[in-house]
Amino acid sequence: MSEELPLLGPTPATRRGAGALPAPAAGSPLRVTPPPDVFLGTSSWSFPGWQGLVWDGDYTADTLARAGLPAYAALGLFQTVGIDRTFYAPLSDEAFGAYARQVRDGFRFLVKAPQAVTDAVIRLEGGRSSGPNPRYLDAAFAIARFVEPAMAGLGDKAGPLVFQFPPAPREILAEPAEWVGRLATFLGALPRVVGGRRPLYAVELRNAELVTPRLVRTLDEQGVRYVVGLHARMPALERQAAALERMAPGPVVVRWSLHSGFKYEQAKSRYFPFDRIVDDDPTTRNALARLAADAFRAGHPVWIIVNNKAEGSAPLSLYRLYMAMIGLIGGVPAA
């Protein structure tokens, strides 16, 4: 792990007065544009530590959460962003529509499904289980409270609809084939066309034990993409990328969530305020650049969402990933 160096770090910025709307940082290196159908973005956008790199000044997290999305989307590097709040509670089509109106044409959102349908247990404070979740893998709930509102509100700006499954209880891990069968039934009940558009469904796991050939075959048969989820609980990138190779060619979806060797809270404490690369991970970053370049050459769209907990600063990680990808596919970075 590297020393804490301000690699491409932010420039000094002034604190904005109350009521000032965030604007994109002038002279930011992020004013570049990835190739078509390469969607790079962060898992959220409300981080004051990105001042001088993403924001033109010093704003509160509340201000950025409420009014920062247009400034974020104005920087060409960002072609997507994750909407993670939907994991904790469903949103209405009006709320999704409000997001869509704040970004340019061609922008695509990656949206996480509510944990109400992806978590096998009901969680108490601190993540402890209070018993089985009766809505687990409830397709009717997923359609009414997630798929239909997201597609209606986001319209052409809808990207992958990701069903992220939290760590499963022991009884599921003991019978992975049975769980894959339940998953197949759930995925098979989801609509393939909503409002004249075809949703792009994807599945992300938090248990390496569930990444089996049976799972990969099931996702492929259902036309659902496997999310390459880079997280301490999951297999190495190479093994997960191999799962994609066993599927029919198609979109690539990646979420680089956490630096290997850290728990979430450890990384959050180590990396805050997310204004620099702290633990440089060129091995992972360059492997993702190759994955993106291969998808681009094959004509398949690719989404790569990066969290601050991957290296310390998601925008800087994405910029370096972009430069590595451009080096592989050739050409001059577009400004």
Tab-separated table of C-alpha atoms in Angstrom:
chain	number	residue	atom	x	y	z
A	1	MET	CA	0.000	0.000	0.000
A	2	SER	CA	1.288	3.404	-0.921
A	3	GLU	CA	1.885	6.426	1.221
A	4	GLU	CA	-0.838	9.061	1.339
A	5	LEU	CA	0.142	11.088	-1.712
A	6	PRO	CA	-2.194	13.714	-3.245
A	7	LEU	CA	-2.126	12.140	-6.701
A	8	LEU	CA	-4.059	14.437	-9.030
A	9	GLY	CA	-5.531	15.842	-5.864
A	10	PRO	CA	-7.958	18.768	-5.652
A	11	THR	CA	-6.933	22.374	-5.939
A	12	PRO	CA	-7.780	24.943	-3.249
A	13	ALA	CA	-11.382	26.091	-3.349
A	14	THR	CA	-13.405	28.730	-1.571
A	15	ARG	CA	-16.398	28.118	0.642
A	16	ARG	CA	-19.655	29.089	-1.087
A	17	GLY	CA	-22.305	31.107	0.629
A	18	ALA	CA	-25.659	29.744	1.745
A	19	GLY	CA	-27.921	29.031	-1.192
A	20	ALA	CA	-25.123	28.839	-3.774
A	21	LEU	CA	-25.633	26.027	-6.253
A	22	PRO	CA	-22.740	23.642	-6.901
A	23	ALA	CA	-20.973	24.038	-10.218
A	24	PRO	CA	-18.351	21.821	-11.862
A	25	ALA	CA	-14.743	22.644	-10.987
A	26	ALA	CA	-13.019	24.842	-13.544
A	27	GLY	CA	-9.934	23.255	-15.057
A	28	SER	CA	-10.766	19.814	-13.680
A	29	PRO	CA	-8.965	16.902	-15.386
A	30	LEU	CA	-12.342	15.164	-15.377
A	31	ARG	CA	-13.506	17.254	-18.357
A	32	VAL	CA	-12.791	14.347	-20.701
A	33	THR	CA	-15.203	12.070	-22.525
A	34	PRO	CA	-14.993	8.265	-22.604
A	35	PRO	CA	-15.700	6.397	-25.848
A	36	PRO	CA	-19.343	5.689	-26.751
A	37	ASP	CA	-21.134	3.205	-24.494
A	38	VAL	CA	-18.399	3.324	-21.846
A	39	PHE	CA	-20.208	4.515	-18.731
A	40	LEU	CA	-17.867	5.508	-15.915
A	41	GLY	CA	-19.163	6.904	-12.647
A	42	THR	CA	-19.159	6.896	-8.874
A	43	SER	CA	-21.504	5.192	-6.438
A	44	SER	CA	-22.879	8.548	-5.253
A	45	TRP	CA	-21.981	12.232	-5.554
A	46	SER	CA	-22.479	14.060	-2.225
A	47	PHE	CA	-18.846	14.335	-1.038
A	48	PRO	CA	-17.463	17.748	-0.017
A	49	GLY	CA	-13.930	16.340	-0.212
A	50	TRP	CA	-14.172	16.430	-4.010
A	51	GLN	CA	-13.916	20.232	-4.003
A	52	GLY	CA	-11.625	21.604	-6.682
A	53	LEU	CA	-11.805	18.312	-8.553
A	54	VAL	CA	-15.568	17.892	-9.062
A	55	TRP	CA	-17.014	20.950	-7.305
A	56	ASP	CA	-16.030	24.593	-7.812
A	57	GLY	CA	-16.112	25.272	-4.077
A	58	ASP	CA	-16.740	24.009	-0.584
A	59	TYR	CA	-20.312	22.749	-0.165
A	60	THR	CA	-21.987	20.723	2.540
A	61	ALA	CA	-22.919	17.100	1.936
A	62	ASP	CA	-26.596	18.033	2.230
A	63	THR	CA	-26.236	20.694	-0.460
A	64	LEU	CA	-24.443	18.294	-2.785
A	65	ALA	CA	-26.981	15.522	-2.221
A	66	ARG	CA	-29.817	17.910	-3.014
A	67	ALA	CA	-28.305	20.029	-5.806
A	68	GLY	CA	-24.955	18.579	-6.884
A	69	LEU	CA	-26.047	16.083	-9.535
A	70	PRO	CA	-26.174	18.593	-12.461
A	71	ALA	CA	-22.623	19.741	-11.717
A	72	TYR	CA	-21.416	16.138	-11.407
A	73	ALA	CA	-23.037	15.174	-14.720
A	74	ALA	CA	-21.562	18.231	-16.455
A	75	LEU	CA	-18.075	16.715	-16.176
A	76	GLY	CA	-17.579	14.555	-19.251
A	77	LEU	CA	-15.809	11.688	-17.482
A	78	PHE	CA	-18.988	10.870	-15.596
A	79	GLN	CA	-21.426	9.123	-17.914
A	80	THR	CA	-23.269	7.332	-15.112
A	81	VAL	CA	-23.789	7.348	-11.350
A	82	GLY	CA	-25.102	4.829	-8.886
A	83	ILE	CA	-28.342	5.449	-7.047
A	84	ASP	CA	-27.717	3.535	-3.835
A	85	ARG	CA	-30.469	5.011	-1.663
A	86	THR	CA	-32.979	2.711	-3.366
A	87	PHE	CA	-31.319	-0.204	-1.576
A	88	TYR	CA	-32.710	1.088	1.722
A	89	ALA	CA	-36.150	2.242	0.564
A	90	PRO	CA	-38.015	2.240	-2.763
A	91	LEU	CA	-38.391	5.457	-4.760
A	92	SER	CA	-41.395	6.632	-6.754
A	93	ASP	CA	-41.359	7.195	-10.491
A	94	GLU	CA	-41.592	10.938	-9.744
A	95	ALA	CA	-38.379	10.765	-7.687
A	96	PHE	CA	-36.603	8.877	-10.458
A	97	GLY	CA	-37.894	11.410	-12.964
A	98	ALA	CA	-36.435	14.249	-10.906
A	99	TYR	CA	-33.015	12.629	-11.186
A	100	ALA	CA	-33.389	12.119	-14.933
A	101	ARG	CA	-34.219	15.778	-15.539
A	102	GLN	CA	-30.954	16.884	-13.922
A	103	VAL	CA	-28.584	15.142	-16.343
A	104	ARG	CA	-27.729	15.442	-20.023
A	105	ASP	CA	-28.937	13.144	-22.792
A	106	GLY	CA	-26.831	10.006	-23.015
A	107	PHE	CA	-26.308	9.782	-19.254
A	108	ARG	CA	-27.371	6.472	-17.671
A	109	PHE	CA	-28.153	5.647	-14.035
A	110	LEU	CA	-27.210	2.394	-12.345
A	111	VAL	CA	-29.891	1.666	-9.740
A	112	LYS	CA	-29.825	-0.818	-6.855
A	113	ALA	CA	-32.949	-2.801	-6.029
A	114	PRO	CA	-34.406	-2.519	-2.509
A	115	GLN	CA	-32.937	-4.894	0.047
A	116	ALA	CA	-36.555	-5.744	0.839
A	117	VAL	CA	-36.361	-8.207	-2.076
A	118	THR	CA	-32.661	-9.132	-2.010
A	119	ASP	CA	-31.900	-9.699	1.681
A	120	ALA	CA	-32.956	-13.085	3.031
A	121	VAL	CA	-33.316	-11.688	6.541
A	122	ILE	CA	-34.693	-8.548	8.166
A	123	ARG	CA	-31.835	-6.480	9.554
A	124	LEU	CA	-31.734	-4.717	12.894
A	125	GLU	CA	-29.444	-1.848	13.862
A	126	GLY	CA	-25.878	-2.939	13.208
A	127	GLY	CA	-26.893	-5.522	10.621
A	128	ARG	CA	-28.017	-8.277	12.979
A	129	SER	CA	-30.831	-10.525	11.758
A	130	SER	CA	-34.262	-10.462	13.342
A	131	GLY	CA	-35.616	-13.353	11.294
A	132	PRO	CA	-36.570	-14.339	7.731
A	133	ASN	CA	-37.649	-11.666	5.276
A	134	PRO	CA	-41.132	-12.519	3.891
A	135	ARG	CA	-40.530	-10.380	0.764
A	136	TYR	CA	-37.282	-12.080	-0.166
A	137	LEU	CA	-37.278	-12.808	-3.921
A	138	ASP	CA	-40.850	-11.491	-4.187
A	139	ALA	CA	-41.097	-10.685	-7.895
A	140	ALA	CA	-44.426	-8.850	-7.608
A	141	PHE	CA	-42.949	-6.478	-5.021
A	142	ALA	CA	-39.807	-5.974	-7.117
A	143	ILE	CA	-41.822	-5.133	-10.207
A	144	ALA	CA	-44.254	-2.740	-8.528
A	145	ARG	CA	-41.798	-0.988	-6.207
A	146	PHE	CA	-38.606	-1.026	-8.239
A	147	VAL	CA	-38.649	-2.071	-11.886
A	148	GLU	CA	-41.714	-0.160	-13.049
A	149	PRO	CA	-40.990	3.102	-11.136
A	150	ALA	CA	-37.329	3.119	-12.228
A	151	MET	CA	-38.099	2.506	-15.883
A	152	ALA	CA	-40.999	4.971	-15.935
A	153	GLY	CA	-39.088	7.728	-14.174
A	154	LEU	CA	-35.683	7.338	-15.782
A	155	GLY	CA	-36.873	6.463	-19.280
A	156	ASP	CA	-33.982	6.481	-21.748
A	157	LYS	CA	-31.609	7.307	-18.886
A	158	ALA	CA	-32.131	3.950	-17.177
A	159	GLY	CA	-28.999	1.825	-17.010
A	160	PRO	CA	-28.507	-1.471	-15.169
A	161	LEU	CA	-31.078	-2.428	-12.534
A	162	VAL	CA	-28.882	-4.241	-10.036
A	163	PHE	CA	-30.133	-6.825	-7.573
A	164	GLN	CA	-27.366	-6.836	-4.967
A	165	PHE	CA	-27.709	-9.782	-2.578
A	166	PRO	CA	-26.210	-9.128	0.882
A	167	PRO	CA	-24.304	-11.876	2.719
A	168	ALA	CA	-26.607	-14.890	2.862
A	169	PRO	CA	-27.431	-16.950	5.958
A	170	ARG	CA	-25.864	-20.377	6.461
A	171	GLU	CA	-28.898	-22.312	5.266
A	172	ILE	CA	-28.655	-20.701	1.814
A	173	LEU	CA	-24.907	-21.247	1.581
A	174	ALA	CA	-25.406	-24.906	2.509
A	175	GLU	CA	-27.662	-25.463	-0.519
A	176	PRO	CA	-26.486	-23.076	-3.266
A	177	ALA	CA	-28.184	-25.081	-6.029
A	178	GLU	CA	-31.542	-24.691	-4.325
A	179	TRP	CA	-30.990	-20.951	-4.007
A	180	VAL	CA	-30.078	-20.643	-7.679
A	181	GLY	CA	-33.365	-22.353	-8.513
A	182	ARG	CA	-35.293	-19.789	-6.465
A	183	LEU	CA	-33.333	-17.011	-8.131
A	184	ALA	CA	-34.195	-18.383	-11.578
A	185	THR	CA	-37.908	-18.330	-10.721
A	186	PHE	CA	-37.619	-14.749	-9.479
A	187	LEU	CA	-35.704	-13.501	-12.508
A	188	GLY	CA	-38.010	-15.341	-14.887
A	189	ALA	CA	-40.996	-13.437	-13.484
A	190	LEU	CA	-39.497	-10.002	-14.173
A	191	PRO	CA	-40.845	-8.177	-17.241
A	192	ARG	CA	-38.599	-8.086	-20.298
A	193	VAL	CA	-40.269	-4.952	-21.687
A	194	VAL	CA	-41.489	-2.026	-19.584
A	195	GLY	CA	-43.029	0.984	-21.289
A	196	GLY	CA	-41.541	-0.028	-24.613
A	197	ARG	CA	-38.011	-0.328	-23.169
A	198	ARG	CA	-35.998	-3.405	-22.241
A	199	PRO	CA	-34.587	-3.287	-18.704
A	200	LEU	CA	-30.996	-4.383	-18.237
A	201	TYR	CA	-31.094	-6.631	-15.175
A	202	ALA	CA	-27.941	-7.556	-13.298
A	203	VAL	CA	-27.120	-9.595	-10.192
A	204	GLU	CA	-24.371	-8.796	-7.667
A	205	LEU	CA	-23.377	-11.135	-4.850
A	206	ARG	CA	-21.621	-10.844	-1.502
A	207	ASN	CA	-20.862	-14.572	-1.096
A	208	ALA	CA	-18.092	-16.213	-3.083
A	209	GLU	CA	-19.731	-19.600	-2.409
A	210	LEU	CA	-22.640	-18.672	-4.662
A	211	VAL	CA	-20.497	-17.932	-7.729
A	212	THR	CA	-20.952	-21.345	-9.313
A	213	PRO	CA	-21.257	-22.623	-12.896
A	214	ARG	CA	-24.961	-23.236	-12.177
A	215	LEU	CA	-25.420	-19.578	-11.257
A	216	VAL	CA	-23.633	-18.385	-14.383
A	217	ARG	CA	-25.732	-20.679	-16.596
A	218	THR	CA	-28.925	-19.490	-14.933
A	219	LEU	CA	-28.105	-15.813	-15.424
A	220	ASP	CA	-27.182	-16.477	-19.034
A	221	GLU	CA	-30.427	-18.344	-19.686
A	222	GLN	CA	-32.411	-15.481	-18.143
A	223	GLY	CA	-30.560	-12.799	-20.101
A	224	VAL	CA	-29.357	-11.250	-16.837
A	225	ARG	CA	-25.811	-9.943	-16.439
A	226	TYR	CA	-23.405	-10.963	-13.704
A	227	VAL	CA	-21.987	-7.950	-11.869
A	228	VAL	CA	-18.252	-8.083	-11.304
A	229	GLY	CA	-18.318	-6.977	-7.680
A	230	LEU	CA	-14.926	-6.053	-6.251
A	231	HIS	CA	-15.298	-6.466	-2.532
A	232	ALA	CA	-13.379	-8.186	0.250
A	233	ARG	CA	-16.009	-10.953	0.415
A	234	MET	CA	-15.805	-11.798	-3.263
A	235	PRO	CA	-13.387	-13.768	-5.456
A	236	ALA	CA	-10.530	-12.079	-7.262
A	237	LEU	CA	-11.284	-10.031	-10.351
A	238	GLU	CA	-9.837	-12.701	-12.650
A	239	ARG	CA	-12.251	-15.386	-11.400
A	240	GLN	CA	-15.239	-13.090	-11.728
A	241	ALA	CA	-14.190	-11.967	-15.201
A	242	ALA	CA	-13.964	-15.655	-16.147
A	243	ALA	CA	-17.644	-15.978	-15.227
A	244	LEU	CA	-18.446	-13.385	-17.883
A	245	GLU	CA	-16.526	-15.412	-20.457
A	246	ARG	CA	-18.884	-18.363	-19.840
A	247	MET	CA	-21.884	-16.182	-20.685
A	248	ALA	CA	-23.146	-14.984	-24.038
A	249	PRO	CA	-21.416	-11.739	-25.066
A	250	GLY	CA	-23.205	-8.687	-23.752
A	251	PRO	CA	-23.028	-5.663	-21.472
A	252	VAL	CA	-20.363	-5.597	-18.775
A	253	VAL	CA	-21.270	-4.254	-15.329
A	254	VAL	CA	-18.643	-3.664	-12.645
A	255	ARG	CA	-18.871	-2.215	-9.143
A	256	TRP	CA	-15.482	-1.573	-7.529
A	257	SER	CA	-16.715	-1.118	-3.983
A	258	LEU	CA	-13.884	-1.772	-1.559
A	259	HIS	CA	-10.116	-2.098	-1.400
A	260	SER	CA	-9.121	-5.692	-0.733
A	261	GLY	CA	-8.142	-6.361	2.848
A	262	PHE	CA	-10.401	-3.745	4.418
A	263	LYS	CA	-13.839	-3.768	5.924
A	264	TYR	CA	-16.197	-0.977	4.870
A	265	GLU	CA	-15.885	1.105	8.040
A	266	GLN	CA	-12.102	0.676	8.103
A	267	ALA	CA	-11.798	1.999	4.567
A	268	LYS	CA	-14.201	4.851	5.244
A	269	SER	CA	-12.172	6.006	8.236
A	270	ARG	CA	-8.848	5.601	6.427
A	271	TYR	CA	-9.872	7.423	3.251
A	272	PHE	CA	-12.074	10.266	4.512
A	273	PRO	CA	-12.521	12.985	3.157
A	274	PHE	CA	-11.934	11.100	-0.131
A	275	ASP	CA	-9.813	13.811	-1.711
A	276	ARG	CA	-6.778	11.728	-2.736
A	277	ILE	CA	-5.545	8.289	-3.686
A	278	VAL	CA	-4.427	6.676	-0.420
A	279	ASP	CA	-3.895	3.005	-1.368
A	280	ASP	CA	-2.935	2.909	-5.010
A	281	ASP	CA	-4.139	-0.317	-6.671
A	282	PRO	CA	-2.855	-0.266	-10.252
A	283	THR	CA	-3.295	-4.031	-10.639
A	284	THR	CA	-7.063	-3.855	-10.204
A	285	ARG	CA	-7.398	-0.578	-12.050
A	286	ASN	CA	-5.452	-1.784	-15.098
A	287	ALA	CA	-7.376	-5.064	-15.163
A	288	LEU	CA	-10.615	-3.087	-15.242
A	289	ALA	CA	-9.226	-0.925	-18.036
A	290	ARG	CA	-8.530	-4.085	-20.064
A	291	LEU	CA	-12.038	-5.368	-19.348
A	292	ALA	CA	-13.527	-2.067	-20.528
A	293	ALA	CA	-11.311	-1.922	-23.615
A	294	ASP	CA	-12.249	-5.479	-24.599
A	295	ALA	CA	-15.962	-4.690	-24.220
A	296	PHE	CA	-15.568	-1.523	-26.284
A	297	ARG	CA	-13.771	-3.358	-29.086
A	298	ALA	CA	-16.482	-6.037	-29.100
A	299	GLY	CA	-19.225	-3.414	-29.325
A	300	HIS	CA	-20.732	-4.070	-25.881
A	301	PRO	CA	-21.645	-1.338	-23.401
A	302	VAL	CA	-19.734	-1.300	-20.137
A	303	TRP	CA	-20.597	0.257	-16.787
A	304	ILE	CA	-17.900	0.736	-14.150
A	305	ILE	CA	-18.998	2.234	-10.845
A	306	VAL	CA	-16.236	3.072	-8.356
A	307	ASN	CA	-16.593	3.776	-4.649
A	308	ASN	CA	-14.339	6.066	-2.604
A	309	LYS	CA	-13.426	2.998	-0.546
A	310	ALA	CA	-11.624	1.405	-3.518
A	311	GLU	CA	-8.479	3.553	-3.389
A	312	GLY	CA	-9.437	6.691	-1.475
A	313	SER	CA	-11.097	8.923	-4.079
A	314	ALA	CA	-13.513	7.535	-6.670
A	315	PRO	CA	-13.125	10.396	-9.194
A	316	LEU	CA	-9.347	10.031	-9.191
A	317	SER	CA	-9.606	6.242	-9.528
A	318	LEU	CA	-11.913	6.689	-12.509
A	319	TYR	CA	-9.629	9.245	-14.150
A	320	ARG	CA	-6.661	6.889	-13.919
A	321	LEU	CA	-8.794	3.985	-15.160
A	322	TYR	CA	-9.940	6.128	-18.097
A	323	MET	CA	-6.359	7.020	-19.030
A	324	ALA	CA	-5.318	3.362	-18.868
A	325	MET	CA	-8.263	2.371	-21.065
A	326	ILE	CA	-7.495	5.082	-23.616
A	327	GLY	CA	-3.938	3.796	-23.763
A	328	LEU	CA	-5.246	0.344	-24.658
A	329	ILE	CA	-7.765	1.324	-27.328
A	330	GLY	CA	-5.613	4.081	-28.834
A	331	GLY	CA	-6.510	7.606	-29.744
A	332	VAL	CA	-6.201	10.915	-27.968
A	333	PRO	CA	-8.310	11.533	-24.837
A	334	ALA	CA	-11.278	13.695	-25.757
A	335	ALA	CA	-11.687	16.903	-23.785
